[in-house]
Amino acid sequence: MEFTNPKLVINGISTEMNEMILRRHFSAYGEVKHVVVYAKKSIAFVTFVDPSKAQISLQQQHIILGRKVKVRPAKPKVEIGKRKIFVGGLPRSITDEEFKGYFEKFGSIVDAVVIHDKETKRSRGFGFVTYEAEESANLVLRTNFHLLNNKRVEVKKVTPRKEMVPTGFGFPPYYYDPYYQTYFYVFWVPIPRFY
């Protein structure tokens, strides 16, 4: 199988790292097209012109500025809008394995996640499932409600941001939550005034 991803993620970089140092290091493996460094977050991205050069560099151990760094392929951005579903009303006791196990019946899964509260680590009652094939997601969506751990849960298609329609109130009908790396709908409700 041919390696087609020219982009790498470099974790554990030094806070003194900069684009020039990283470019010089990885240029030993091939022509580097693009470098992005987030030194405060200890992460960087390197994109090669030729994907085979990225594969060669993955086979090597890298020590940059006296620090061993972890190099892995970056996940390519893929349009997942029609393959991703929202699952609401989950039982609080559900485990990630039970969640994934139920939805695997409909097709091969790329990702299945139950959203948890940061502090309590308890389920927030909803999750997301991303399938490899759009047909699998459509099969799940044929029924609005499913029985999961003796509780009725609702499934809906996730609407990609670019397909969402503005509400006309000067703000979009959704917001982006960086912790969950997803978009949530916002509903505007007028507050009555009492004079």
mmCIF file of C-alpha atoms in Angstrom:
data_model
loop_
_atom_site.group_PDB
_atom_site.id
_atom_site.type_symbol
_atom_site.label_atom_id
_atom_site.label_comp_id
_atom_site.label_asym_id
_atom_site.label_seq_id
_atom_site.Cartn_x
_atom_site.Cartn_y
_atom_site.Cartn_z
ATOM 1 C CA MET A 1 0.000 0.000 0.000
ATOM 2 C CA GLU A 2 1.360 3.398 -0.976
ATOM 3 C CA PHE A 3 1.877 5.999 1.741
ATOM 4 C CA THR A 4 -0.054 9.157 0.745
ATOM 5 C CA ASN A 5 0.024 11.413 3.823
ATOM 6 C CA PRO A 6 2.824 14.020 3.594
ATOM 7 C CA LYS A 7 2.014 15.628 6.982
ATOM 8 C CA LEU A 8 3.608 14.652 10.307
ATOM 9 C CA VAL A 9 2.856 15.584 13.919
ATOM 10 C CA ILE A 10 5.847 16.072 16.208
ATOM 11 C CA ASN A 11 5.070 15.822 19.944
ATOM 12 C CA GLY A 12 7.342 16.690 22.857
ATOM 13 C CA ILE A 13 9.325 19.507 21.247
ATOM 14 C CA SER A 14 11.384 21.923 23.308
ATOM 15 C CA THR A 15 10.040 25.383 24.148
ATOM 16 C CA GLU A 16 13.090 26.797 22.306
ATOM 17 C CA MET A 17 11.992 25.102 19.074
ATOM 18 C CA ASN A 18 11.385 27.267 16.028
ATOM 19 C CA GLU A 19 10.451 26.747 12.403
ATOM 20 C CA MET A 20 14.022 27.074 11.100
ATOM 21 C CA ILE A 21 15.428 24.368 13.413
ATOM 22 C CA LEU A 22 12.616 21.952 12.600
ATOM 23 C CA ARG A 23 12.839 22.611 8.854
ATOM 24 C CA ARG A 24 16.608 22.020 8.915
ATOM 25 C CA HIS A 25 16.186 18.724 10.826
ATOM 26 C CA PHE A 26 13.501 17.256 8.558
ATOM 27 C CA SER A 27 15.076 18.539 5.319
ATOM 28 C CA ALA A 28 17.609 15.732 5.772
ATOM 29 C CA TYR A 29 14.795 13.329 4.737
ATOM 30 C CA GLY A 30 13.393 15.321 1.812
ATOM 31 C CA GLU A 31 12.020 18.671 0.690
ATOM 32 C CA VAL A 32 9.846 20.257 3.391
ATOM 33 C CA LYS A 33 6.836 22.185 2.120
ATOM 34 C CA HIS A 34 5.439 23.655 5.338
ATOM 35 C CA VAL A 35 6.322 23.832 9.064
ATOM 36 C CA VAL A 36 4.128 25.031 11.936
ATOM 37 C CA VAL A 37 5.483 25.179 15.508
ATOM 38 C CA TYR A 38 3.457 25.550 18.726
ATOM 39 C CA ALA A 39 6.370 25.485 21.185
ATOM 40 C CA LYS A 40 4.242 26.416 24.211
ATOM 41 C CA LYS A 41 2.062 23.366 23.512
ATOM 42 C CA SER A 42 5.098 21.155 22.698
ATOM 43 C CA ILE A 43 3.712 20.250 19.279
ATOM 44 C CA ALA A 44 4.652 20.944 15.664
ATOM 45 C CA PHE A 45 3.549 19.945 12.174
ATOM 46 C CA VAL A 46 5.815 19.236 9.201
ATOM 47 C CA THR A 47 4.518 18.706 5.665
ATOM 48 C CA PHE A 48 6.761 17.175 3.015
ATOM 49 C CA VAL A 49 6.429 17.744 -0.726
ATOM 50 C CA ASP A 50 6.747 13.982 -1.314
ATOM 51 C CA PRO A 51 4.699 11.671 0.994
ATOM 52 C CA SER A 52 7.312 8.907 0.676
ATOM 53 C CA LYS A 53 9.828 11.174 2.445
ATOM 54 C CA ALA A 54 7.409 11.532 5.360
ATOM 55 C CA GLN A 55 7.240 7.737 5.541
ATOM 56 C CA ILE A 56 11.039 7.495 5.613
ATOM 57 C CA SER A 57 11.267 9.990 8.466
ATOM 58 C CA LEU A 58 8.649 8.009 10.437
ATOM 59 C CA GLN A 59 11.002 5.024 10.486
ATOM 60 C CA GLN A 60 13.698 7.023 12.285
ATOM 61 C CA GLN A 61 14.181 8.072 15.886
ATOM 62 C CA HIS A 62 14.370 11.870 16.225
ATOM 63 C CA ILE A 63 16.335 13.872 18.777
ATOM 64 C CA ILE A 64 16.001 17.617 18.282
ATOM 65 C CA LEU A 65 17.674 20.173 20.577
ATOM 66 C CA GLY A 66 18.776 17.298 22.805
ATOM 67 C CA ARG A 67 15.224 16.060 23.260
ATOM 68 C CA LYS A 68 13.695 12.821 21.963
ATOM 69 C CA VAL A 69 10.465 13.693 20.139
ATOM 70 C CA LYS A 70 7.601 11.488 19.026
ATOM 71 C CA VAL A 71 6.842 11.662 15.298
ATOM 72 C CA ARG A 72 3.649 10.215 13.844
ATOM 73 C CA PRO A 73 1.491 10.752 10.770
ATOM 74 C CA ALA A 74 -1.063 13.558 11.050
ATOM 75 C CA LYS A 75 -4.678 12.549 10.638
ATOM 76 C CA PRO A 76 -5.810 13.895 7.274
ATOM 77 C CA LYS A 77 -8.865 16.136 7.400
ATOM 78 C CA VAL A 78 -11.791 14.239 5.965
ATOM 79 C CA GLU A 79 -15.307 15.487 5.333
ATOM 80 C CA ILE A 80 -17.343 13.525 7.876
ATOM 81 C CA GLY A 81 -20.628 15.425 7.837
ATOM 82 C CA LYS A 82 -22.743 12.688 6.280
ATOM 83 C CA ARG A 83 -21.080 9.890 8.241
ATOM 84 C CA LYS A 84 -21.355 11.362 11.743
ATOM 85 C CA ILE A 85 -24.373 11.061 14.027
ATOM 86 C CA PHE A 86 -25.342 12.611 17.354
ATOM 87 C CA VAL A 87 -26.750 10.305 20.045
ATOM 88 C CA GLY A 88 -28.710 11.999 22.842
ATOM 89 C CA GLY A 89 -30.361 10.766 26.019
ATOM 90 C CA LEU A 90 -27.645 8.245 26.876
ATOM 91 C CA PRO A 91 -27.824 6.528 30.271
ATOM 92 C CA ARG A 92 -25.262 8.049 32.664
ATOM 93 C CA SER A 93 -23.844 4.601 33.409
ATOM 94 C CA ILE A 94 -22.988 3.699 29.803
ATOM 95 C CA THR A 95 -19.380 2.814 29.044
ATOM 96 C CA ASP A 96 -17.515 3.680 25.849
ATOM 97 C CA GLU A 97 -17.314 -0.045 25.019
ATOM 98 C CA GLU A 98 -21.100 -0.545 25.356
ATOM 99 C CA PHE A 99 -21.732 2.588 23.280
ATOM 100 C CA LYS A 100 -19.380 1.527 20.496
ATOM 101 C CA GLY A 101 -20.548 -2.096 20.675
ATOM 102 C CA TYR A 102 -24.173 -1.162 20.012
ATOM 103 C CA PHE A 103 -23.469 1.087 17.025
ATOM 104 C CA GLU A 104 -20.923 -1.316 15.467
ATOM 105 C CA LYS A 105 -23.900 -3.493 14.508
ATOM 106 C CA PHE A 106 -24.733 -0.970 11.780
ATOM 107 C CA GLY A 107 -21.294 -0.795 10.153
ATOM 108 C CA SER A 108 -17.595 -0.166 10.577
ATOM 109 C CA ILE A 109 -16.871 2.728 12.966
ATOM 110 C CA VAL A 110 -14.093 5.303 12.631
ATOM 111 C CA ASP A 111 -14.788 6.911 16.011
ATOM 112 C CA ALA A 112 -17.351 6.550 18.798
ATOM 113 C CA VAL A 113 -17.200 8.800 21.842
ATOM 114 C CA VAL A 114 -19.391 9.388 24.881
ATOM 115 C CA ILE A 115 -18.929 12.972 26.070
ATOM 116 C CA HIS A 116 -17.898 13.187 29.732
ATOM 117 C CA ASP A 117 -17.849 16.056 32.210
ATOM 118 C CA LYS A 118 -14.271 17.316 32.699
ATOM 119 C CA GLU A 119 -14.456 17.413 36.483
ATOM 120 C CA THR A 120 -16.751 14.538 37.486
ATOM 121 C CA LYS A 121 -15.774 12.234 34.587
ATOM 122 C CA ARG A 122 -19.444 11.188 34.347
ATOM 123 C CA SER A 123 -21.280 10.918 31.056
ATOM 124 C CA ARG A 124 -23.057 14.115 30.000
ATOM 125 C CA GLY A 125 -25.778 12.025 28.371
ATOM 126 C CA PHE A 126 -24.751 12.340 24.728
ATOM 127 C CA GLY A 127 -22.137 11.142 22.278
ATOM 128 C CA PHE A 128 -21.067 10.988 18.651
ATOM 129 C CA VAL A 129 -20.478 8.117 16.231
ATOM 130 C CA THR A 130 -18.557 8.451 12.955
ATOM 131 C CA TYR A 131 -18.884 5.636 10.427
ATOM 132 C CA GLU A 132 -16.558 4.720 7.573
ATOM 133 C CA ALA A 133 -19.477 4.628 5.148
ATOM 134 C CA GLU A 134 -22.396 7.018 4.748
ATOM 135 C CA GLU A 135 -24.714 4.022 4.252
ATOM 136 C CA SER A 136 -24.047 2.842 7.829
ATOM 137 C CA ALA A 137 -25.003 6.236 9.252
ATOM 138 C CA ASN A 138 -28.167 6.258 7.117
ATOM 139 C CA LEU A 139 -29.062 2.804 8.412
ATOM 140 C CA VAL A 140 -28.914 4.087 12.007
ATOM 141 C CA LEU A 141 -30.914 7.201 11.096
ATOM 142 C CA ARG A 142 -33.801 5.175 9.654
ATOM 143 C CA THR A 143 -35.105 4.969 13.221
ATOM 144 C CA ASN A 144 -35.110 8.133 15.344
ATOM 145 C CA PHE A 145 -34.956 6.226 18.631
ATOM 146 C CA HIS A 146 -32.916 3.199 19.668
ATOM 147 C CA LEU A 147 -32.945 1.117 22.863
ATOM 148 C CA LEU A 148 -29.529 1.217 24.523
ATOM 149 C CA ASN A 149 -29.067 -0.317 28.007
ATOM 150 C CA ASN A 150 -32.860 -0.350 28.456
ATOM 151 C CA LYS A 151 -33.076 3.385 27.757
ATOM 152 C CA ARG A 152 -34.500 5.068 24.683
ATOM 153 C CA VAL A 153 -31.873 7.249 22.981
ATOM 154 C CA GLU A 154 -32.341 9.638 20.072
ATOM 155 C CA VAL A 155 -30.102 9.739 17.001
ATOM 156 C CA LYS A 156 -29.697 12.685 14.630
ATOM 157 C CA LYS A 157 -27.458 13.574 11.724
ATOM 158 C CA VAL A 158 -24.690 15.995 12.646
ATOM 159 C CA THR A 159 -24.885 19.104 10.473
ATOM 160 C CA PRO A 160 -21.492 20.432 9.340
ATOM 161 C CA ARG A 161 -20.865 24.092 10.155
ATOM 162 C CA LYS A 162 -20.800 25.217 6.528
ATOM 163 C CA GLU A 163 -24.316 23.830 5.995
ATOM 164 C CA MET A 164 -25.861 25.620 8.974
ATOM 165 C CA VAL A 165 -28.121 28.546 8.244
ATOM 166 C CA PRO A 166 -27.755 31.786 10.238
ATOM 167 C CA THR A 167 -30.714 32.667 12.427
ATOM 168 C CA GLY A 168 -30.956 36.320 11.395
ATOM 169 C CA PHE A 169 -30.360 37.517 14.956
ATOM 170 C CA GLY A 170 -26.767 38.526 14.259
ATOM 171 C CA PHE A 171 -25.202 35.289 15.439
ATOM 172 C CA PRO A 172 -25.045 31.732 14.107
ATOM 173 C CA PRO A 173 -27.358 29.020 15.499
ATOM 174 C CA TYR A 174 -24.366 27.124 16.892
ATOM 175 C CA TYR A 175 -21.154 27.560 18.801
ATOM 176 C CA TYR A 176 -17.857 25.692 18.691
ATOM 177 C CA ASP A 177 -16.724 24.002 21.897
ATOM 178 C CA PRO A 178 -12.923 23.530 21.694
ATOM 179 C CA TYR A 179 -12.902 20.950 24.520
ATOM 180 C CA TYR A 180 -15.274 18.606 22.690
ATOM 181 C CA GLN A 181 -14.072 19.806 19.266
ATOM 182 C CA THR A 182 -17.581 19.956 17.915
ATOM 183 C CA TYR A 183 -20.415 22.387 17.213
ATOM 184 C CA PHE A 184 -23.548 22.720 19.332
ATOM 185 C CA TYR A 185 -26.816 24.411 18.442
ATOM 186 C CA VAL A 186 -27.806 27.560 20.326
ATOM 187 C CA PHE A 187 -31.463 28.352 20.731
ATOM 188 C CA TRP A 188 -32.497 31.948 21.343
ATOM 189 C CA VAL A 189 -35.359 32.342 23.740
ATOM 190 C CA PRO A 190 -36.775 35.812 24.434
ATOM 191 C CA ILE A 191 -36.892 36.706 28.102
ATOM 192 C CA PRO A 192 -40.169 38.377 29.028
ATOM 193 C CA ARG A 193 -39.961 41.743 30.757
ATOM 194 C CA PHE A 194 -42.330 42.574 33.551
ATOM 195 C CA TYR A 195 -43.033 46.259 34.051
#
